[in-house]
DNA sequence: ATATTTTTTTAGACTAATCTAAATATTATC
DNA sequence: GATAATATTTAGATTAGTCTAAAAAAATAT
């Protein structure tokens, strides 16, 4: 059994390591968690003891198979709850993250499976992120960011990398929501900002940073 | 802001004091919470400092107005979640208590009001207990326990006092669920046990203890 | 290859929630 | 009203999660 705090660490480490591939440094984790590096050292020692991380002093951590499974269990719950909040309780996509951050720690396998069933076994959450299965399997997707798209090509928004309210409200404003079609009209090589056309209607300029956080297919 | 632990204490004290009327002793609380009396003393000091309890050394505690409101806020969430689990996720009434015990601590006013709306503003939970309003108001009910009923009178089951799985499964078995009609056929004065007829069909004997936990109208 | 800077770990301390054992107050009994 | 029993509080520890400051290791720059 993991405490909510341990669960949050393992989930963050999973994300920071790009789904468990890369090693993650102490400072990277402390930045993400808004805790001191000293606290992180304590916690990664504990998680290593529980075999969720491989830890080499001064070398950072790598998440183990067991750690990945724990992270995916949590991510599954997080995304199912976000889906519930949007589809059943009429939350907007920028309101769900913080509540799901709490709900993901509720411990009841029956609740998770019934929620999944109630929602009709959804495959993606309101931000376009895939929902891991009960076995912890994530579908492979071949997405690229808006920033990586070629000039004069058209794509569909399928997900967002940043779930902050500020970012999502901005996307709502310019109309770049999931499902909308975007064509890249021009790219400023100096800073990577783009001029885009959304749904054949509005033309807007977006920064490189914004374009990095919009995932297309 | 209260921690989940503080919330659990204030809720238990509210129940033990019969909705805030009576004083509650340290040992009564420690029994209910399964903690040591020493822990209770520490906690009631803290809650008294937060003005949720009136505490006089060696004399027990009485819940304040502020404390009652906190308790009712929690009870409202608990009962709304139980209702959700039964009505939307097909939990049975004996499966909901422990999960609701976790869900009640989720902190999101928007979530509570949307859940209330989604359920069509329910007034009672799956155990027949009234759901406090957003303002903390509880409807006054005039129920009496099955044990208090007169011989040869008929009543309807409206609530249960014990929400444990063991008790509820027993009620399912004998068919004494909410809405069923019960007539008291005979009472054993020695131990207060009863012979009852349920829904004009089956006759069973129930102990005084069971009869105490079935609320009738 | 040294010296400096950055990163990471260790040492020591704090708070919340818990415990056991000892001390003290209250209540019941004779 | 003294004594015994019970209830409650205090004292002192423990664990989880956090912090700051100091020490040590690793990375970078000269
Ligand atoms: Mn979380
Ligand atoms: Mn999401
Ligand atoms: Mn609880
Ligand atoms: Mn209930």
XYZ file of C-alpha atoms (C1' of nucleotides) and ligand atoms in Angstrom:
498
model
C 0.000 0.000 0.000
C 1.275 3.446 -0.926
C 0.377 6.682 0.801
C -1.089 9.492 -1.333
C 2.279 11.254 -1.082
C 4.169 8.232 -2.339
C 1.636 7.865 -5.147
C 2.157 11.458 -6.215
C 5.921 11.004 -6.299
C 5.776 7.826 -8.349
C 3.357 9.414 -10.818
C 5.513 12.510 -11.251
C 8.631 10.429 -11.701
C 6.830 8.342 -14.306
C 5.879 11.457 -16.261
C 9.295 13.119 -15.879
C 11.027 9.965 -17.092
C 8.823 9.942 -20.214
C 6.856 6.887 -19.171
C 9.749 5.264 -17.374
C 12.386 5.319 -20.113
C 14.814 7.944 -18.813
C 16.625 8.473 -15.521
C 15.385 11.395 -13.446
C 17.504 13.628 -11.233
C 16.724 14.712 -7.702
C 16.384 18.371 -8.639
C 14.066 17.620 -11.551
C 11.739 15.878 -9.116
C 11.968 18.587 -6.463
C 11.100 21.226 -9.085
C 8.066 19.267 -10.241
C 6.830 18.473 -6.724
C 7.632 21.865 -5.222
C 9.586 20.287 -2.385
C 13.198 20.568 -1.307
C 15.878 18.345 -2.816
C 16.437 16.942 0.679
C 12.837 15.747 0.870
C 13.178 14.105 -2.517
C 16.299 12.231 -1.442
C 14.412 10.887 1.572
C 11.422 9.846 -0.510
C 13.329 8.181 -3.349
C 15.213 6.119 -0.789
C 11.910 4.956 0.597
C 10.465 4.187 -2.848
C 13.666 2.336 -3.777
C 13.254 0.232 -0.656
C 9.759 -0.645 -1.850
C 11.255 -1.666 -5.221
C 9.404 1.027 -7.135
C 12.601 2.821 -8.140
C 16.196 1.902 -8.893
C 18.321 4.437 -7.059
C 22.040 5.034 -7.307
C 23.391 7.726 -5.019
C 24.140 10.943 -6.931
C 22.934 9.301 -10.146
C 19.196 9.829 -10.003
C 16.464 7.201 -10.237
C 14.912 4.947 -12.816
C 11.411 3.632 -12.331
C 11.037 -0.151 -12.083
C 8.401 -2.339 -13.703
C 6.539 -2.400 -10.383
C 6.812 1.395 -10.175
C 5.440 1.819 -13.689
C 2.434 -0.331 -12.843
C 1.695 1.774 -9.765
C 1.997 4.967 -11.801
C -0.293 3.658 -14.514
C -2.872 2.542 -11.969
C -2.939 6.093 -10.663
C -3.016 7.678 -14.120
C -5.905 5.395 -15.063
C -7.904 6.607 -12.084
C -6.980 10.241 -12.695
C -8.126 10.145 -16.306
C -11.300 8.162 -15.610
C -12.314 10.723 -12.975
C -11.557 13.619 -15.338
C -13.741 11.964 -17.938
C -16.530 11.507 -15.403
C -16.353 15.134 -14.315
C -16.606 16.445 -17.879
C -19.078 13.965 -19.320
C -21.411 13.499 -16.354
C -21.030 16.541 -14.121
C -20.535 19.139 -16.859
C -17.169 20.361 -15.699
C -15.157 22.144 -18.371
C -11.792 20.675 -19.339
C -9.927 23.364 -17.442
C -11.750 22.622 -14.151
C -11.057 18.945 -13.743
C -7.364 18.558 -13.043
C -7.181 19.625 -9.387
C -10.243 17.599 -8.365
C -8.938 14.524 -10.183
C -5.651 15.047 -8.354
C -7.595 14.260 -5.167
C -9.957 11.613 -6.535
C -7.107 9.530 -7.994
C -6.107 8.524 -4.458
C -9.423 6.892 -3.578
C -8.704 3.229 -3.070
C -11.451 0.936 -4.367
C -10.952 -1.417 -7.298
C -14.726 -1.904 -7.540
C -15.241 1.842 -7.829
C -12.729 2.106 -10.669
C -14.220 -0.725 -12.675
C -17.779 0.484 -12.147
C -16.803 4.020 -13.109
C -15.130 2.700 -16.253
C -18.293 0.783 -17.120
C -20.559 3.745 -16.321
C -18.558 5.902 -18.742
C -18.728 3.257 -21.468
C -15.044 2.274 -21.264
C -13.583 5.540 -22.523
C -10.162 5.430 -24.217
C -9.117 9.056 -23.849
C -9.623 11.720 -21.195
C -10.885 15.287 -21.778
C -7.366 16.422 -22.665
C -6.954 13.702 -25.277
C -4.658 11.607 -23.098
C -5.109 7.838 -23.388
C -6.591 5.998 -20.400
C -4.486 2.993 -19.361
C -6.354 -0.303 -19.153
C -6.844 -2.297 -15.993
C -3.668 -4.180 -16.905
C -1.695 -0.935 -17.156
C -1.425 -1.033 -20.953
C -1.270 2.264 -22.790
C -2.128 2.358 -26.518
C 0.766 3.525 -28.687
C -0.052 6.773 -30.434
C 1.821 8.552 -33.162
C 1.206 12.145 -32.426
C 3.380 15.118 -33.063
C 3.187 18.589 -31.633
C 1.818 21.502 -33.617
C 5.357 22.931 -33.515
C 6.627 19.954 -35.495
C 4.070 20.208 -38.306
C 5.152 21.082 -41.836
C 4.101 24.367 -43.400
C 0.818 24.339 -45.314
C -0.252 20.976 -43.942
C -3.485 20.333 -42.107
C -3.897 18.375 -38.870
C -6.409 17.617 -36.157
C -5.936 18.503 -32.491
C -6.052 15.278 -30.492
C -4.532 16.200 -27.134
C -2.881 18.861 -24.996
C 0.300 18.439 -23.018
C -0.468 21.136 -20.466
C -3.678 20.708 -18.420
C -3.446 24.000 -16.555
C -6.559 26.098 -16.456
C -4.690 29.090 -17.873
C -3.574 27.227 -20.974
C -6.893 25.510 -21.607
C -8.873 28.726 -21.283
C -6.555 30.293 -23.862
C -7.197 27.380 -26.216
C -10.941 27.795 -25.697
C -10.573 31.463 -26.595
C -8.754 30.878 -29.863
C -10.911 27.829 -30.613
C -8.081 25.307 -30.657
C -10.003 22.570 -28.876
C -9.779 18.822 -29.339
C -11.094 17.845 -32.751
C -10.467 21.168 -34.447
C -8.457 21.251 -37.695
C -5.385 23.419 -37.872
C -3.292 24.433 -40.877
C 0.155 25.955 -40.398
C 0.337 29.018 -42.632
C 3.671 30.463 -41.607
C 6.545 29.877 -39.224
C 8.897 32.487 -37.788
C 12.254 30.739 -37.778
C 13.698 33.163 -35.234
C 11.487 32.009 -32.310
C 9.429 29.188 -33.772
C 6.123 30.998 -33.440
C 3.409 30.158 -35.935
C 0.586 31.668 -37.871
C -2.198 29.118 -38.023
C -5.707 28.805 -39.402
C -8.234 27.074 -37.165
C -11.192 25.219 -38.677
C -10.817 27.161 -41.930
C -12.112 30.222 -40.100
C -9.881 32.216 -37.774
C -6.221 33.016 -38.202
C -4.064 33.501 -35.107
C -0.421 33.680 -34.092
C 0.755 31.274 -31.429
C 4.097 31.092 -29.656
C 6.455 28.143 -29.907
C 5.617 27.304 -26.310
C 1.910 27.038 -27.092
C 2.585 25.015 -30.254
C 4.705 22.562 -28.240
C 1.756 21.814 -25.998
C -0.802 21.029 -28.706
C -0.669 17.467 -30.002
C -1.803 16.723 -33.545
C -2.526 13.806 -35.767
C -9.139 23.920 6.664
C -9.420 20.609 8.487
C -7.337 17.518 7.840
C -9.174 14.279 7.017
C -8.354 13.074 10.531
C -9.828 16.165 12.136
C -12.901 15.785 9.926
C -13.374 12.180 11.041
C -13.155 13.190 14.698
C -15.661 16.017 14.377
C -18.083 13.784 12.496
C -17.852 11.009 15.084
C -18.302 13.457 17.928
C -21.350 14.885 16.172
C -22.907 11.437 15.899
C -21.957 10.378 19.432
C -23.447 13.566 20.862
C -26.727 12.850 19.060
C -26.350 15.679 16.580
C -24.525 17.951 18.994
C -26.941 17.925 21.926
C -25.055 15.908 24.520
C -21.565 16.085 25.990
C -19.203 13.311 24.924
C -16.485 11.754 27.053
C -12.934 11.017 26.004
C -13.360 7.262 26.288
C -16.564 7.275 24.250
C -14.647 8.935 21.440
C -11.628 6.657 21.724
C -13.898 3.611 21.532
C -15.620 4.903 18.418
C -12.400 5.971 16.666
C -10.353 2.958 17.745
C -7.598 5.161 19.116
C -6.142 5.561 22.584
C -7.686 7.957 25.079
C -4.395 9.869 25.034
C -4.735 10.521 21.310
C -8.279 11.737 21.823
C -7.184 14.189 24.509
C -4.596 15.634 22.110
C -7.097 15.919 19.293
C -9.954 17.457 21.259
C -7.538 20.097 22.541
C -6.684 20.937 18.965
C -10.318 21.009 17.856
C -11.201 23.181 20.855
C -8.475 25.613 19.812
C -10.127 25.775 16.390
C -13.448 26.567 18.113
C -15.107 23.378 16.884
C -15.524 21.978 20.401
C -16.042 23.335 23.901
C -13.658 21.417 26.097
C -13.408 21.364 29.888
C -10.629 19.203 31.294
C -11.950 15.905 32.682
C -15.493 16.923 31.687
C -15.658 15.878 28.052
C -16.558 17.997 25.041
C -19.589 19.634 23.520
C -19.641 20.453 19.823
C -19.986 24.143 18.909
C -22.158 25.666 16.204
C -19.090 25.886 13.984
C -18.301 22.243 14.741
C -21.824 21.155 13.852
C -21.606 22.913 10.508
C -18.339 21.151 9.699
C -19.834 17.796 10.662
C -22.927 18.367 8.559
C -20.835 19.430 5.569
C -19.024 16.103 5.829
C -22.205 14.086 6.380
C -23.759 15.763 3.343
C -20.840 14.679 1.172
C -20.813 11.176 2.654
C -24.499 10.622 1.934
C -24.420 12.189 -1.528
C -21.555 9.894 -2.503
C -23.366 6.840 -1.105
C -26.404 7.790 -3.154
C -24.246 8.171 -6.249
C -22.630 4.781 -5.745
C -25.969 2.989 -5.401
C -28.006 4.869 -7.985
C -25.387 5.373 -10.704
C -22.701 2.740 -10.185
C -24.965 -0.094 -9.024
C -23.300 -0.654 -5.693
C -25.467 -2.430 -3.148
C -26.278 -0.635 0.091
C -23.809 -2.758 2.039
C -20.878 -1.859 -0.258
C -20.955 1.917 -0.108
C -19.967 2.919 3.395
C -16.203 2.390 3.262
C -15.793 4.050 -0.114
C -17.920 7.031 0.977
C -15.704 7.229 4.056
C -12.885 8.134 1.674
C -14.852 10.207 -0.833
C -16.308 12.467 1.865
C -12.878 14.073 2.298
C -12.586 15.306 -1.283
C -12.550 19.068 -1.134
C -14.436 20.741 -3.989
C -17.630 22.727 -3.461
C -18.309 22.628 -7.202
C -18.091 18.842 -7.185
C -20.591 18.581 -4.332
C -23.146 20.856 -5.933
C -22.797 19.204 -9.345
C -23.127 15.770 -7.799
C -26.254 16.895 -5.947
C -27.712 18.187 -9.206
C -26.694 15.050 -11.139
C -28.566 12.917 -8.602
C -31.662 15.126 -8.788
C -31.238 16.652 -5.317
C -31.835 13.486 -3.277
C -33.169 13.884 0.265
C -32.179 10.532 1.731
C -29.229 8.202 1.254
C -29.396 4.434 0.565
C -29.730 3.731 4.294
C -32.670 6.108 4.660
C -30.609 8.795 6.363
C -31.506 12.378 5.454
C -28.993 14.360 3.383
C -28.204 17.755 4.939
C -28.688 20.739 2.645
C -25.900 23.038 1.509
C -26.780 25.249 4.481
C -26.332 22.319 6.891
C -30.065 21.944 7.593
C -31.361 18.490 8.424
C -35.082 17.747 8.054
C -36.747 16.746 11.322
C -38.038 13.204 11.196
C -40.228 11.337 13.626
C -39.025 7.838 13.419
C -38.966 5.177 16.037
C -37.048 1.959 16.125
C -38.701 -1.365 15.423
C -38.008 -2.242 19.072
C -40.264 0.593 20.185
C -43.260 -0.415 18.089
C -46.450 -1.602 19.711
C -47.619 -5.160 19.320
C -49.863 -5.882 16.332
C -49.151 -2.530 14.655
C -47.792 -2.143 11.152
C -44.974 0.151 10.091
C -42.681 0.869 7.161
C -38.904 0.572 7.270
C -37.447 3.986 6.459
C -33.850 3.761 7.634
C -31.171 1.683 9.321
C -28.929 2.834 12.141
C -26.102 0.419 11.429
C -24.508 0.630 7.969
C -22.146 -2.301 8.382
C -22.068 -4.807 5.591
C -22.810 -7.657 7.991
C -26.025 -6.078 9.245
C -27.262 -4.970 5.824
C -26.663 -8.377 4.267
C -28.710 -9.912 7.065
C -31.542 -7.478 6.371
C -31.367 -8.358 2.678
C -31.638 -12.018 3.615
C -34.753 -11.625 5.762
C -36.196 -9.049 3.335
C -36.319 -6.174 5.783
C -35.174 -3.536 3.328
C -36.170 0.108 3.106
C -39.841 0.417 2.134
C -40.916 -2.980 3.417
C -43.859 -3.190 5.819
C -43.378 -4.882 9.151
C -45.929 -5.971 11.736
C -44.865 -6.897 15.252
C -46.555 -10.172 16.111
C -44.983 -10.966 19.452
C -42.394 -9.654 21.896
C -40.324 -11.647 24.366
C -40.200 -9.464 27.431
C -37.177 -11.282 28.812
C -34.736 -10.088 26.125
C -36.829 -7.797 23.925
C -36.591 -10.031 20.878
C -39.483 -9.924 18.407
C -41.467 -12.091 16.092
C -42.310 -10.017 13.036
C -44.098 -10.420 9.731
C -42.434 -8.793 6.729
C -44.527 -7.625 3.774
C -47.403 -9.910 4.831
C -45.268 -12.834 3.716
C -42.445 -14.155 5.844
C -42.345 -14.458 9.623
C -38.995 -14.203 11.386
C -37.558 -13.716 14.849
C -35.173 -10.826 15.366
C -33.098 -9.917 18.406
C -33.545 -6.716 20.374
C -30.224 -5.530 18.959
C -31.448 -5.900 15.388
C -34.791 -4.252 16.192
C -32.949 -1.279 17.697
C -31.182 -0.679 14.408
C -34.236 -0.654 12.149
C -36.048 2.684 11.979
C -39.744 2.777 11.233
C -42.459 5.238 10.422
C 44.603 19.609 -13.570
C 42.824 22.958 -10.393
C 39.408 25.754 -8.956
C 34.697 27.065 -8.991
C 29.913 26.128 -9.351
C 26.099 23.105 -9.130
C 23.881 19.063 -7.507
C 23.017 15.807 -4.142
C 23.187 13.917 0.314
C 23.402 14.169 5.349
C 22.415 16.171 9.882
C 19.294 17.968 12.756
C 14.810 19.906 13.612
C 9.635 20.524 13.194
C 4.497 19.193 12.904
C 0.603 15.888 12.825
C -1.071 11.817 14.473
C -0.379 8.138 16.919
C 1.205 4.992 20.963
C 2.434 3.189 26.069
C 3.213 4.066 30.750
C 2.824 7.051 34.577
C 0.446 10.636 37.054
C -3.681 12.793 38.441
C -8.592 13.693 38.801
C -13.244 11.997 39.275
C -16.648 8.674 40.642
C -18.246 4.777 43.159
C -18.150 1.874 47.313
C -17.992 0.825 51.915
C -15.239 10.546 54.458
C -11.558 7.340 53.370
C -10.547 3.945 49.938
C -10.795 1.639 45.735
C -11.872 1.720 40.931
C -12.290 4.145 36.731
C -11.529 7.935 33.588
C -8.586 11.368 31.926
C -4.493 13.814 31.224
C 0.519 14.270 30.891
C 5.165 12.657 29.651
C 7.933 10.826 26.509
C 8.479 8.121 22.063
C 7.644 6.965 17.199
C 6.627 7.509 12.164
C 5.691 10.175 7.846
C 6.677 14.061 5.499
C 8.632 18.162 5.431
C 12.296 21.971 6.092
C 17.158 24.630 6.431
C 21.995 24.533 6.756
C 26.203 22.073 6.234
C 28.969 18.572 4.008
C 30.242 15.922 0.125
C 30.247 14.583 -4.660
C 29.927 15.645 -9.527
C 30.097 18.765 -13.297
C 31.967 22.847 -15.389
C 35.271 26.373 -16.278
C 39.690 28.243 -16.291
Mn -2.472 13.368 -6.537
Mn -6.035 14.838 -18.198
Mn -13.836 9.617 6.818
Mn -25.442 6.080 4.868
